[in-house]
Short mmCIF file of C-alpha atoms in Angstrom, two decimals:
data_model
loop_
_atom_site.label_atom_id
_atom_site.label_comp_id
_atom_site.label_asym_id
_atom_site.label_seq_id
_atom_site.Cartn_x
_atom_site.Cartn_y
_atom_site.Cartn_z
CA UNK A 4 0.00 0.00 0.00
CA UNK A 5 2.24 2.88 -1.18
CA UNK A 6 1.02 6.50 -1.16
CA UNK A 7 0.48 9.00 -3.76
CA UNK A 8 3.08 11.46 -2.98
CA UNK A 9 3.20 15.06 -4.40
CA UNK A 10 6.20 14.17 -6.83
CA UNK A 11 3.88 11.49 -8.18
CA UNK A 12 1.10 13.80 -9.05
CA UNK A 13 3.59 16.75 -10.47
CA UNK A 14 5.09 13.81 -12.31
CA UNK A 15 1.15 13.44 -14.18
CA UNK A 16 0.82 17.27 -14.71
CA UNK A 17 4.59 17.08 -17.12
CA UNK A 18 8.03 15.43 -17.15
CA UNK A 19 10.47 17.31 -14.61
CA UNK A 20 13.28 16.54 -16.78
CA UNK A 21 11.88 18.01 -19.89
CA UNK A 22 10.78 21.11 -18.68
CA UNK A 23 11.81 24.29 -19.89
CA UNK A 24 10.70 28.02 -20.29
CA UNK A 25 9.39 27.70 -23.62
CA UNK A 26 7.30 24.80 -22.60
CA UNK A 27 6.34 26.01 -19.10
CA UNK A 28 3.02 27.55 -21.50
CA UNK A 29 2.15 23.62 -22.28
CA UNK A 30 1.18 22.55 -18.88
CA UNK A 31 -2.61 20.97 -18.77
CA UNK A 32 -5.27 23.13 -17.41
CA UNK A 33 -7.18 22.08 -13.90
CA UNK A 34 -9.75 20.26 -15.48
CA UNK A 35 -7.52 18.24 -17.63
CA UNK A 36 -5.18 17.72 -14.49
CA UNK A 37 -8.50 16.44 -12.53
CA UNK A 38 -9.42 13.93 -14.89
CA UNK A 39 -6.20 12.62 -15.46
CA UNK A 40 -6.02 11.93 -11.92
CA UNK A 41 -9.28 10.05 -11.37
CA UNK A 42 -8.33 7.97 -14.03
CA UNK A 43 -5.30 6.93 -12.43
CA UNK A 44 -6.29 6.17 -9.28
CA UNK A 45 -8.89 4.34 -10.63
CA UNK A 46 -6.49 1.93 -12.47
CA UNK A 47 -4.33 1.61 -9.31
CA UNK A 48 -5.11 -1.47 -7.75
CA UNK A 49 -7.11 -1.71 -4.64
CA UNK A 50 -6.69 -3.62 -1.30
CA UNK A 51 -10.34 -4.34 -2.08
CA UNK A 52 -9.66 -5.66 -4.57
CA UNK A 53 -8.41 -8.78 -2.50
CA UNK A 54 -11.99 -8.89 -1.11
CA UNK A 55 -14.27 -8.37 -4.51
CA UNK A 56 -13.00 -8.56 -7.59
CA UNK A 57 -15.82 -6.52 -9.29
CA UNK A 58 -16.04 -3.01 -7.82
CA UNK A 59 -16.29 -2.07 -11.26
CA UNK A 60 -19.64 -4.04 -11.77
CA UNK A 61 -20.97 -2.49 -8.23
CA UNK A 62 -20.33 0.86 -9.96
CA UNK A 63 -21.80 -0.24 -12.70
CA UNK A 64 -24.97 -1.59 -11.49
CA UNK A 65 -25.06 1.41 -9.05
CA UNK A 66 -24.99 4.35 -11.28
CA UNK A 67 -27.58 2.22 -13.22
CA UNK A 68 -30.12 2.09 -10.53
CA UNK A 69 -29.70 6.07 -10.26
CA UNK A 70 -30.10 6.10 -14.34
CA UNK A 71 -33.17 4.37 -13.66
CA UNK A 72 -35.08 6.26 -10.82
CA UNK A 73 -34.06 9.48 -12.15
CA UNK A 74 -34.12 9.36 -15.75
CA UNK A 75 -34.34 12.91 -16.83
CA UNK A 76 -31.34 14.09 -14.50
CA UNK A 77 -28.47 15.63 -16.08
CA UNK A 78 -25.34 13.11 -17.04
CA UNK A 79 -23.05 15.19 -14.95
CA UNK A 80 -24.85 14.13 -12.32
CA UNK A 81 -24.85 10.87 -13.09
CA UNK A 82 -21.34 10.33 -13.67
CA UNK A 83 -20.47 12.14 -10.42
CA UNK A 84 -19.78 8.09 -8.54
CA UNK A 85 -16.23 6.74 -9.24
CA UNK A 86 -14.51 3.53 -8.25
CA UNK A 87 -12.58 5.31 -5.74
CA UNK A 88 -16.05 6.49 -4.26
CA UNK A 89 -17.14 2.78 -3.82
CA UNK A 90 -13.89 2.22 -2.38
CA UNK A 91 -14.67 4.94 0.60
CA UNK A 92 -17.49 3.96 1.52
CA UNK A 93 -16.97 0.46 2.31
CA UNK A 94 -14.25 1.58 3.94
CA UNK A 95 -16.02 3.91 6.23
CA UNK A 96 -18.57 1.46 6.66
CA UNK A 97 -15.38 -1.00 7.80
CA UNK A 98 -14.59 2.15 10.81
CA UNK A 99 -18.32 2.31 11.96
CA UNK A 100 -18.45 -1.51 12.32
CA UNK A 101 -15.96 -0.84 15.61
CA UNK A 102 -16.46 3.03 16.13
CA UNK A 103 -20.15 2.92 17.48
CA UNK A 104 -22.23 6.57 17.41
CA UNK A 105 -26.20 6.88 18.11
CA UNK A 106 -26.90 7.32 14.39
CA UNK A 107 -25.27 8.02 11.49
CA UNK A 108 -25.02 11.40 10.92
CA UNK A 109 -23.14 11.77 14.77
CA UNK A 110 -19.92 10.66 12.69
CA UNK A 111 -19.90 13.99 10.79
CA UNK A 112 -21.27 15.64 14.09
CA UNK A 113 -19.09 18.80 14.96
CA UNK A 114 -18.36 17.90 18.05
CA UNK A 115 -17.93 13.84 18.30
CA UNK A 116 -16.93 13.00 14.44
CA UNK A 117 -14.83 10.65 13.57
CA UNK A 118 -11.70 12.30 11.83
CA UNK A 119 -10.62 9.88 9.32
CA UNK A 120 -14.72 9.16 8.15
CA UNK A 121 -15.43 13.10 7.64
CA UNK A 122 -11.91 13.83 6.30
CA UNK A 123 -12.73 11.09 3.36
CA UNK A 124 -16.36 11.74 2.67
CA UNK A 125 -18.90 14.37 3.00
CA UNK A 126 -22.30 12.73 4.63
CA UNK A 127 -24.24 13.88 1.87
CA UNK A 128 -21.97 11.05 -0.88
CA UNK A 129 -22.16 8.63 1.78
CA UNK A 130 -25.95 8.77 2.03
CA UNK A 131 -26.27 9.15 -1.76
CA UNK A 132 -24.07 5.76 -2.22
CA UNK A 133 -26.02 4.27 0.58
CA UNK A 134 -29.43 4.70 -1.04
CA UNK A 135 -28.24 3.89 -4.58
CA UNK A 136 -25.46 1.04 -4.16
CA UNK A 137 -26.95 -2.23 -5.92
CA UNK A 138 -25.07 -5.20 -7.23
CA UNK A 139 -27.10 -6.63 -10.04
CA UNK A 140 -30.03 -5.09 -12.47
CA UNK A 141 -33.21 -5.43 -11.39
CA UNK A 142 -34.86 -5.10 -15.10
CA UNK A 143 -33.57 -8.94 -15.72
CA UNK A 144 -34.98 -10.34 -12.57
CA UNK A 145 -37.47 -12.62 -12.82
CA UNK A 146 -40.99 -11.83 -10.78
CA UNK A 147 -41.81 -13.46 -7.81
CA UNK A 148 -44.11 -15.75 -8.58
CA UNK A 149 -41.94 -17.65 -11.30
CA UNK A 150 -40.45 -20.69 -10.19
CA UNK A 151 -36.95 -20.12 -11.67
CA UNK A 152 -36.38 -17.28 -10.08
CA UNK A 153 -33.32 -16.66 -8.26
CA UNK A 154 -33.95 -15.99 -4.57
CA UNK A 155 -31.03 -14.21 -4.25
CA UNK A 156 -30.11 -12.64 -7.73
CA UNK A 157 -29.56 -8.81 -5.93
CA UNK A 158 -26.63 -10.91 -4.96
CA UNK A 159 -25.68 -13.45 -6.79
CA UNK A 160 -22.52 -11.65 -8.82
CA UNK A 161 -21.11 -11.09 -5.00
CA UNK A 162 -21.84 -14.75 -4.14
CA UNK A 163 -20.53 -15.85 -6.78
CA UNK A 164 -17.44 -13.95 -6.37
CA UNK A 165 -16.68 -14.65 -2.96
CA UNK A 166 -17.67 -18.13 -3.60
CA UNK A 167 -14.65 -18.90 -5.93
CA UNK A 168 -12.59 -16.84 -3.81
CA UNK A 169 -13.17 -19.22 -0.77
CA UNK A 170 -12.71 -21.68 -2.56
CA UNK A 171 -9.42 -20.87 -3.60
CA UNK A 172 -8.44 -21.41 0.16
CA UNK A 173 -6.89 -25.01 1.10
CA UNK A 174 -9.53 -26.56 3.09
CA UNK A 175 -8.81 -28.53 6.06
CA UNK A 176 -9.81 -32.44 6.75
CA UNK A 177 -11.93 -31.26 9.42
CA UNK A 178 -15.16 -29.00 7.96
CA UNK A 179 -18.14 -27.95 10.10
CA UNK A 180 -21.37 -27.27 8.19
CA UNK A 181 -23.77 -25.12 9.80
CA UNK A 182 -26.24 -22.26 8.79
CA UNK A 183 -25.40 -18.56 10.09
CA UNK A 184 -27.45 -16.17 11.14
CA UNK A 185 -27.92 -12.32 11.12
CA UNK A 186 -30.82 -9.82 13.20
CA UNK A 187 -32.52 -7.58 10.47
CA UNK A 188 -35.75 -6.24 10.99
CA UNK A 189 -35.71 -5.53 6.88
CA UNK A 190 -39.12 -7.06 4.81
CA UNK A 191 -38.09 -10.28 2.57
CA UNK A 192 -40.44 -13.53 2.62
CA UNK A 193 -36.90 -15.34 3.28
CA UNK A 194 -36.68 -14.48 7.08
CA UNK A 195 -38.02 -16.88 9.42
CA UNK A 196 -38.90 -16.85 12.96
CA UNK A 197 -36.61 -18.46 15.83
CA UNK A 198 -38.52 -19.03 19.05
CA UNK A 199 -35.60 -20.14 21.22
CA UNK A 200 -33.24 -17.01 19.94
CA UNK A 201 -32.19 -14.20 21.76
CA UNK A 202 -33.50 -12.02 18.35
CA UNK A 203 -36.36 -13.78 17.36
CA UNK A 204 -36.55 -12.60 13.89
CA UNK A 205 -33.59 -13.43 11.71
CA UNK A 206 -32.93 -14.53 8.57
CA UNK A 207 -30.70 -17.91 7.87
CA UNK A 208 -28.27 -17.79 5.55
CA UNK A 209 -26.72 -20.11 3.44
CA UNK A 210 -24.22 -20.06 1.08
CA UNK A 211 -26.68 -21.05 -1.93
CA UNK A 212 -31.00 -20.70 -1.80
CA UNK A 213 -32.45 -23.36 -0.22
CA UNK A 214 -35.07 -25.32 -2.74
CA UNK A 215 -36.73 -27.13 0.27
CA UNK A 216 -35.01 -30.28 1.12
CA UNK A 217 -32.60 -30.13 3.31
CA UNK A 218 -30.78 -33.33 2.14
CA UNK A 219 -30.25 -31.32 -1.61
CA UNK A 220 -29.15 -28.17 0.49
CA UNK A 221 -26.08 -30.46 2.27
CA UNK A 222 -25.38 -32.03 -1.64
CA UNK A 223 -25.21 -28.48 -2.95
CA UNK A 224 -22.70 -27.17 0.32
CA UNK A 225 -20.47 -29.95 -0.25
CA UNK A 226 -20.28 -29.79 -4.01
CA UNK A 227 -16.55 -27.74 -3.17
CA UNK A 228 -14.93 -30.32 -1.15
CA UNK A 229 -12.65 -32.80 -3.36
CA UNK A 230 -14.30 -36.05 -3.55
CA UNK A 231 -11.86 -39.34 -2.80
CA UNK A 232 -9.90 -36.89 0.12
CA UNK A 233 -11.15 -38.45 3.08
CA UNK A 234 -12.16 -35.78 4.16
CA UNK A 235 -14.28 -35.16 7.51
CA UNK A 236 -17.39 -33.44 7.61
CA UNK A 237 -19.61 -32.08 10.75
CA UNK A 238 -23.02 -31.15 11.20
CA UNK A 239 -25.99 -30.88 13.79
CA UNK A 240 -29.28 -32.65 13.85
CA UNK A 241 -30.89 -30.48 11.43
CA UNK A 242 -28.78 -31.99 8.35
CA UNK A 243 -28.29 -35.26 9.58
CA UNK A 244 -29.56 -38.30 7.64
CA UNK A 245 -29.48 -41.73 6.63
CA UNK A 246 -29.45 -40.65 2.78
CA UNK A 247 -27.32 -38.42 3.31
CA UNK A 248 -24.37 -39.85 5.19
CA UNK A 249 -24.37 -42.61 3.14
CA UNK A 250 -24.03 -40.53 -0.22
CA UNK A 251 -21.38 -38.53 1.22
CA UNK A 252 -19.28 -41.91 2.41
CA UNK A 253 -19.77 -42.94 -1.42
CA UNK A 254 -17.76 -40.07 -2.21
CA UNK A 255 -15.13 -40.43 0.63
CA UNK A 256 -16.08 -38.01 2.82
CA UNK A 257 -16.76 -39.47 6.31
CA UNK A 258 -19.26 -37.71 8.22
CA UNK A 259 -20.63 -37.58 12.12
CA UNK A 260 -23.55 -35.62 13.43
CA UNK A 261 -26.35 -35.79 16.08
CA UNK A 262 -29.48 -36.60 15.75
CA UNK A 263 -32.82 -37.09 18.00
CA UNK A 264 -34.18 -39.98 19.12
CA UNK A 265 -35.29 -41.74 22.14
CA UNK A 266 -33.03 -44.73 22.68
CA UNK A 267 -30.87 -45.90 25.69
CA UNK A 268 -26.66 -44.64 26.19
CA UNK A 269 -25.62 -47.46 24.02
CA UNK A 270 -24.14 -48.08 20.84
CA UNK A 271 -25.98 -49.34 17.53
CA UNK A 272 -24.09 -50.73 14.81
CA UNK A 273 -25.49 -51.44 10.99
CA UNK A 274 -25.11 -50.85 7.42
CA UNK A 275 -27.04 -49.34 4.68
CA UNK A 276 -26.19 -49.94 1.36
CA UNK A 277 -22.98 -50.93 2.06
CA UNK A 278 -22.06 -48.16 4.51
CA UNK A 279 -21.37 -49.24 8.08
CA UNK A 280 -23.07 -46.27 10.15
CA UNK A 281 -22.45 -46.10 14.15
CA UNK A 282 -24.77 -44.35 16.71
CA UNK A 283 -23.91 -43.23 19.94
CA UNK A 284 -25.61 -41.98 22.92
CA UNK A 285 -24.22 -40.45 25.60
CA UNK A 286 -25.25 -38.79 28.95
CA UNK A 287 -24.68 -35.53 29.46
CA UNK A 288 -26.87 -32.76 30.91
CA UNK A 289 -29.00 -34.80 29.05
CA UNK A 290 -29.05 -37.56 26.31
CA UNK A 291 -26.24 -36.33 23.43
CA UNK A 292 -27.10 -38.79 20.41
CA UNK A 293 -24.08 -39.20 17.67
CA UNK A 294 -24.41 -41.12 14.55
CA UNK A 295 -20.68 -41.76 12.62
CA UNK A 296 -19.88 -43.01 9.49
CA UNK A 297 -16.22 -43.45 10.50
CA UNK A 298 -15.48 -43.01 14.24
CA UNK A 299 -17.53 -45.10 17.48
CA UNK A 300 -17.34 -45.52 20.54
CA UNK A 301 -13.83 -46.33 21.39
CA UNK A 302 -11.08 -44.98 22.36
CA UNK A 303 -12.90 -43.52 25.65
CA UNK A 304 -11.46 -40.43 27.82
CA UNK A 305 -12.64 -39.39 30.66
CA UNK A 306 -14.10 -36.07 31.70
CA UNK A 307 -14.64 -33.65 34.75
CA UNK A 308 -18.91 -33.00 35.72
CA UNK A 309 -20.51 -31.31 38.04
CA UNK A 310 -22.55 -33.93 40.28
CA UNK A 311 -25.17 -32.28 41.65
CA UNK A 312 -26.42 -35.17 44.14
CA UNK A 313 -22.92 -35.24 45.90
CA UNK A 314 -22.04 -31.59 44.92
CA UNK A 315 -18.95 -32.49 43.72
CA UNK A 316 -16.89 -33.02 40.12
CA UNK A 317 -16.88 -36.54 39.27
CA UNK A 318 -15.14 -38.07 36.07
CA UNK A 319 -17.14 -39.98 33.60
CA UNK A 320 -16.31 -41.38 30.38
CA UNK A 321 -16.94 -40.06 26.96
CA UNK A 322 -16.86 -41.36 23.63
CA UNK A 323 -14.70 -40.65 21.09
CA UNK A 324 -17.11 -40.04 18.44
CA UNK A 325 -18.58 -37.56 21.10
CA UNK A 326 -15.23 -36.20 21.78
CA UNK A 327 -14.33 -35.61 18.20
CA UNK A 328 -17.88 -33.81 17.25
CA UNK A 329 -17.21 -31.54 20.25
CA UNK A 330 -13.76 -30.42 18.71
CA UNK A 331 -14.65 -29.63 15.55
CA UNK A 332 -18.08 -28.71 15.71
CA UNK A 333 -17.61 -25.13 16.60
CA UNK A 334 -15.99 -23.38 14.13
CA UNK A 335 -19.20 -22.10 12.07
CA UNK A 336 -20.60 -20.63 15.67
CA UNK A 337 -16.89 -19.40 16.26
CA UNK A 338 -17.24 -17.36 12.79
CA UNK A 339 -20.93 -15.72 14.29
CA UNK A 340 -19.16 -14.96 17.85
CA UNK A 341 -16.45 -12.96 15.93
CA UNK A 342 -18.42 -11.82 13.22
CA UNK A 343 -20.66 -9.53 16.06
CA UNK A 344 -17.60 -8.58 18.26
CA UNK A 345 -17.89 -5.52 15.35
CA UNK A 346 -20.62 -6.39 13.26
CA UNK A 347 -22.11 -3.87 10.30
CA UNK A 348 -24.65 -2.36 11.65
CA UNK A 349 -26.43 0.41 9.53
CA UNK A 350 -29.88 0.81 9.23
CA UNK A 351 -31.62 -0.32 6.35
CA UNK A 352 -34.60 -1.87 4.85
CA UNK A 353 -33.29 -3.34 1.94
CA UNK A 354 -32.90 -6.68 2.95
CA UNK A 355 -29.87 -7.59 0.56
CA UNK A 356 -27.66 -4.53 1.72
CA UNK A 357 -27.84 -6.05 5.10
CA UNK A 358 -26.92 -9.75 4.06
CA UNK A 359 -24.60 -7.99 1.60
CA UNK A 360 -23.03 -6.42 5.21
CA UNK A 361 -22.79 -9.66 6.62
CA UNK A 362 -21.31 -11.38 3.41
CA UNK A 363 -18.57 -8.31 3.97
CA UNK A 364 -18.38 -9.00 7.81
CA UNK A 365 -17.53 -12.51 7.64
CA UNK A 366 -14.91 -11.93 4.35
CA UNK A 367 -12.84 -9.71 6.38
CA UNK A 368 -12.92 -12.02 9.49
CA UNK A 369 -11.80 -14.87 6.68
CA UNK A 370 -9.02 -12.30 5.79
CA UNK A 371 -8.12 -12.03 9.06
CA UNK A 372 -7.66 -15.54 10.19
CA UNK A 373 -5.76 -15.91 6.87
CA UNK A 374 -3.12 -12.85 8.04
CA UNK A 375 -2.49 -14.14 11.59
CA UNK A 376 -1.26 -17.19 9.81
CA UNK A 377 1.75 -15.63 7.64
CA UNK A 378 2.28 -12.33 9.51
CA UNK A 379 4.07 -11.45 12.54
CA UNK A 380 2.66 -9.91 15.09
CA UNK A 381 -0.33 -10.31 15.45
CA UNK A 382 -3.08 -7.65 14.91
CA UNK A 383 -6.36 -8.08 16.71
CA UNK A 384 -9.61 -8.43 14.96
CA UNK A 385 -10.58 -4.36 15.42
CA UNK A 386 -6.64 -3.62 14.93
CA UNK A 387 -7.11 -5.42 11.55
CA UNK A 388 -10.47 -3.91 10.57
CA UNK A 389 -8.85 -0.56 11.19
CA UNK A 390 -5.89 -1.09 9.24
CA UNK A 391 -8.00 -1.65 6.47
CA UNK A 392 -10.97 1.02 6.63
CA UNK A 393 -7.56 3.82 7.08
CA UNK A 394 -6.02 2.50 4.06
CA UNK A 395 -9.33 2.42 1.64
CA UNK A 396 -10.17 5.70 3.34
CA UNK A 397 -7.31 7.82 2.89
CA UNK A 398 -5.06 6.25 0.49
CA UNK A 399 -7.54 6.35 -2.48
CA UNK A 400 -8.96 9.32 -1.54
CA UNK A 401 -10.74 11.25 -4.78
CA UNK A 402 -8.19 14.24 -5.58
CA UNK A 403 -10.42 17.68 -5.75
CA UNK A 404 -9.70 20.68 -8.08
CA UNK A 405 -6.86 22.73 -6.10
CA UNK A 406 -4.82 25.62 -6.01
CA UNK A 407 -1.09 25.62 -7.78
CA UNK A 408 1.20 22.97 -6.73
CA UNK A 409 4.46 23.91 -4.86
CA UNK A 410 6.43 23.26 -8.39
CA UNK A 411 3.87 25.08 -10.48
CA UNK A 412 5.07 28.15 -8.05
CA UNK A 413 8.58 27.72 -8.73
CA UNK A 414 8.45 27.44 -12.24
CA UNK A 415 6.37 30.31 -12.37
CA UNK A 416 9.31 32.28 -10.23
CA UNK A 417 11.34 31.45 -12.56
CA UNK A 418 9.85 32.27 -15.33
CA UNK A 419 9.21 35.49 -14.06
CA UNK A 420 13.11 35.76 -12.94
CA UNK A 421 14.12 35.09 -16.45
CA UNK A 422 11.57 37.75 -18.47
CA UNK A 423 13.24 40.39 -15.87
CA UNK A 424 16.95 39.51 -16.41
CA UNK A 425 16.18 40.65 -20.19
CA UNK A 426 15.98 44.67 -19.76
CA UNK A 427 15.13 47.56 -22.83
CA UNK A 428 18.89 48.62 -24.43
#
């Protein structure tokens, strides 16, 4: 992440090395100057870039929607977004994740802004972004009642983007699969009511739509990991099936999940279409039941309870299977625990700028967890988001028409110098 510096931007208005009085006349006029700029910085690349590939499409689809609900406005006006805009705002919307205000307009506030946020952007762009940011064109969606229609198509270039970026990642032997989920208050028939949540109305999100079987929604997750791998794959009681486990052990991915049903802390063994599947119960606070397409029983450990008879910790023995599920289980609820340490949390109704929030949230918590890996030291979550919101904020920041540079005034002293030294005979 280098910065512009001044000799970079005298170096756009002429060549140093070539000047001369005779040419000092040629130099390109403020306007000329100004668009030459913006069209460098907008070939620079971006450390967004590393996070979506398609700012340019954003833009596009963006200063489309404001073509489209204000047709007869001017095309100055129109053109007046650049990628370097886009840019900005995400990165301010990066510092208010983990600078929190009562509203939005308190981080321009005279008295309690935020410095970096008003010294990048006026509120009046941000708000103007905010209302008219969109990601794909709404005249080729499909209506709502047709069955091919795409859930998610306000959305689906970013899914898709991020998508093959994740999947560019190595992926561990050990994968959890679980759904995520994020408050919104915003109107979309996809939300769906959680009675035993803290915020009853959220909306679940997975990484494709959901056509109604859960057993196709599992086949459609798993479609990225390599088949033949052994790999090892996790899930609760909501994905777990028969079906299911055994076309995944086809493919060589072993599975183990829990499941309900009312049977005693034993262990059942049998096969199904040539898959040997293993279910476990175990004891707990109360009945845990495991079902394994790879792991049993055995090897036991033992563990430290609570008894509450005797009021003292006892040690009882756990299965592996249980043991294993317990270690790698966690890392989809670990992602939602960081995820709202700083989550995005602007106001809106529009349902898919919120999941497209979230979808940004849990990127740059991916980013993160990739950094601690190759860098030294370590930068905390917030320490990270900061580092980037500064860097999209004020290192891309949108040059504005300005007064003469430093070198413009010493050329023209010079200039001046040399008409003088030539006096009347």
């Amino acid at each position: 992440m280098n910065n512009l510096l001044e000799q970079d931007i005298e170096n756009l208005i002429y060549n140093i090395s070539d000047v001369c009085d005779d040419e000092f006349s040629d130099v390109i006029s403020d306007d000329e100057l100004f668009e030459t700029l913006i069209y460098h910085y907008d070939d620079e690349p971006s450390p967004v870039d590393n996070l979506l590939q398609n700012i340019e499409h954003i833009l596009e689809q963006t200063r489309i929607v404001h073509a489209q609900q204000h047709p007869m406005k001017e095309v100055k006006i129109y053109l007046e977004i650049y990628k370097t805009d886009i840019e900005q705002y995400l990165g301010i919307v990066i510092m208010m994740s983990i600078i929190y205000m009562p509203n939005l307009r308190s981080y321009w506030s005279g008295n309690i802004y935020s410095h970096i946020i008003r010294n990048c952007m006026s509120v009046k762009v941000f708000e103007n972004i905010k209302r008219y940011i969109h990601f794909n064109n709404n005249e080729f969606d499909l209506l709502r009642d047709d069955p091919n229609r795409d859930t998610l198509y306000k959305l689906r270039p970013i899914i898709f983007d991020l998508k093959q970026k994740y999947i560019g990642i190595s992926m561990k032997k050990c994968i959890s699969l679980d759904e995520q989920i994020y408050p919104t208050k915003s109107r979309s028939y996809m939300k769906q009511y959680l009675r035993n949540k803290n915020n009853l109305f959220k909306r679940l999100f997975y990484s494709e739509p959901d056509f109604g079987a859960t057993g196709n929604l599992v086949v459609r997750l798993t479609r990225s990991i390599p088949i033949n791998m052994h790999h090892k794959l996790y899930f609760d009681n909501y994905y777990t099936s028969i079906l299911i486990m055994t076309f995944l052990e086809k493919h060589k991915i072993h599975t183990v999940g829990t499941f309900h049903a009312n049977r005693t802390s034993e262990e059942y063994i049998t096969v199904y279409e040539n898959v040997p599947i293993t279910t476990v119960g175990w004891r707990d606070n109360k009945v845990v039941k495991v079902a394994s397409t790879y792991v049993g029983e055995v090897s036991t450990n033992k563990v430290k309870r609570h008894d509450r008879k005797t009021k003292t910790n006892i040690e009882v023995i756990r299965p592996q299977c249980i043991n294993i599920y317990n270690k790698h289980m966690g890392d989809v609820d670990m992602m939602v625990s960081m995820i709202g340490r700083y989550r995005i949390s602007i106001r809106t109704k529009k349902w898919y700028i919120k999941c497209f929030y979230h979808l940004f949230d849990m990127t740059l918590v991916n980013l993160w967890l990739l950094y601690k890996k190759v860098h030294r030291p370590k930068l905390t979550l917030a320490k990270f988001k900061e580092e980037v919101a500064v860097s999209l904020c004020q290192q891309y920041k949108k040059p504005t028409r300005r007064r003469r540079s430093s070198l413009e005034n010493q050329l023209i002293i010079k200039k001046k110098k040399t008409n003088s030294s030539f006096t009347k005979p």
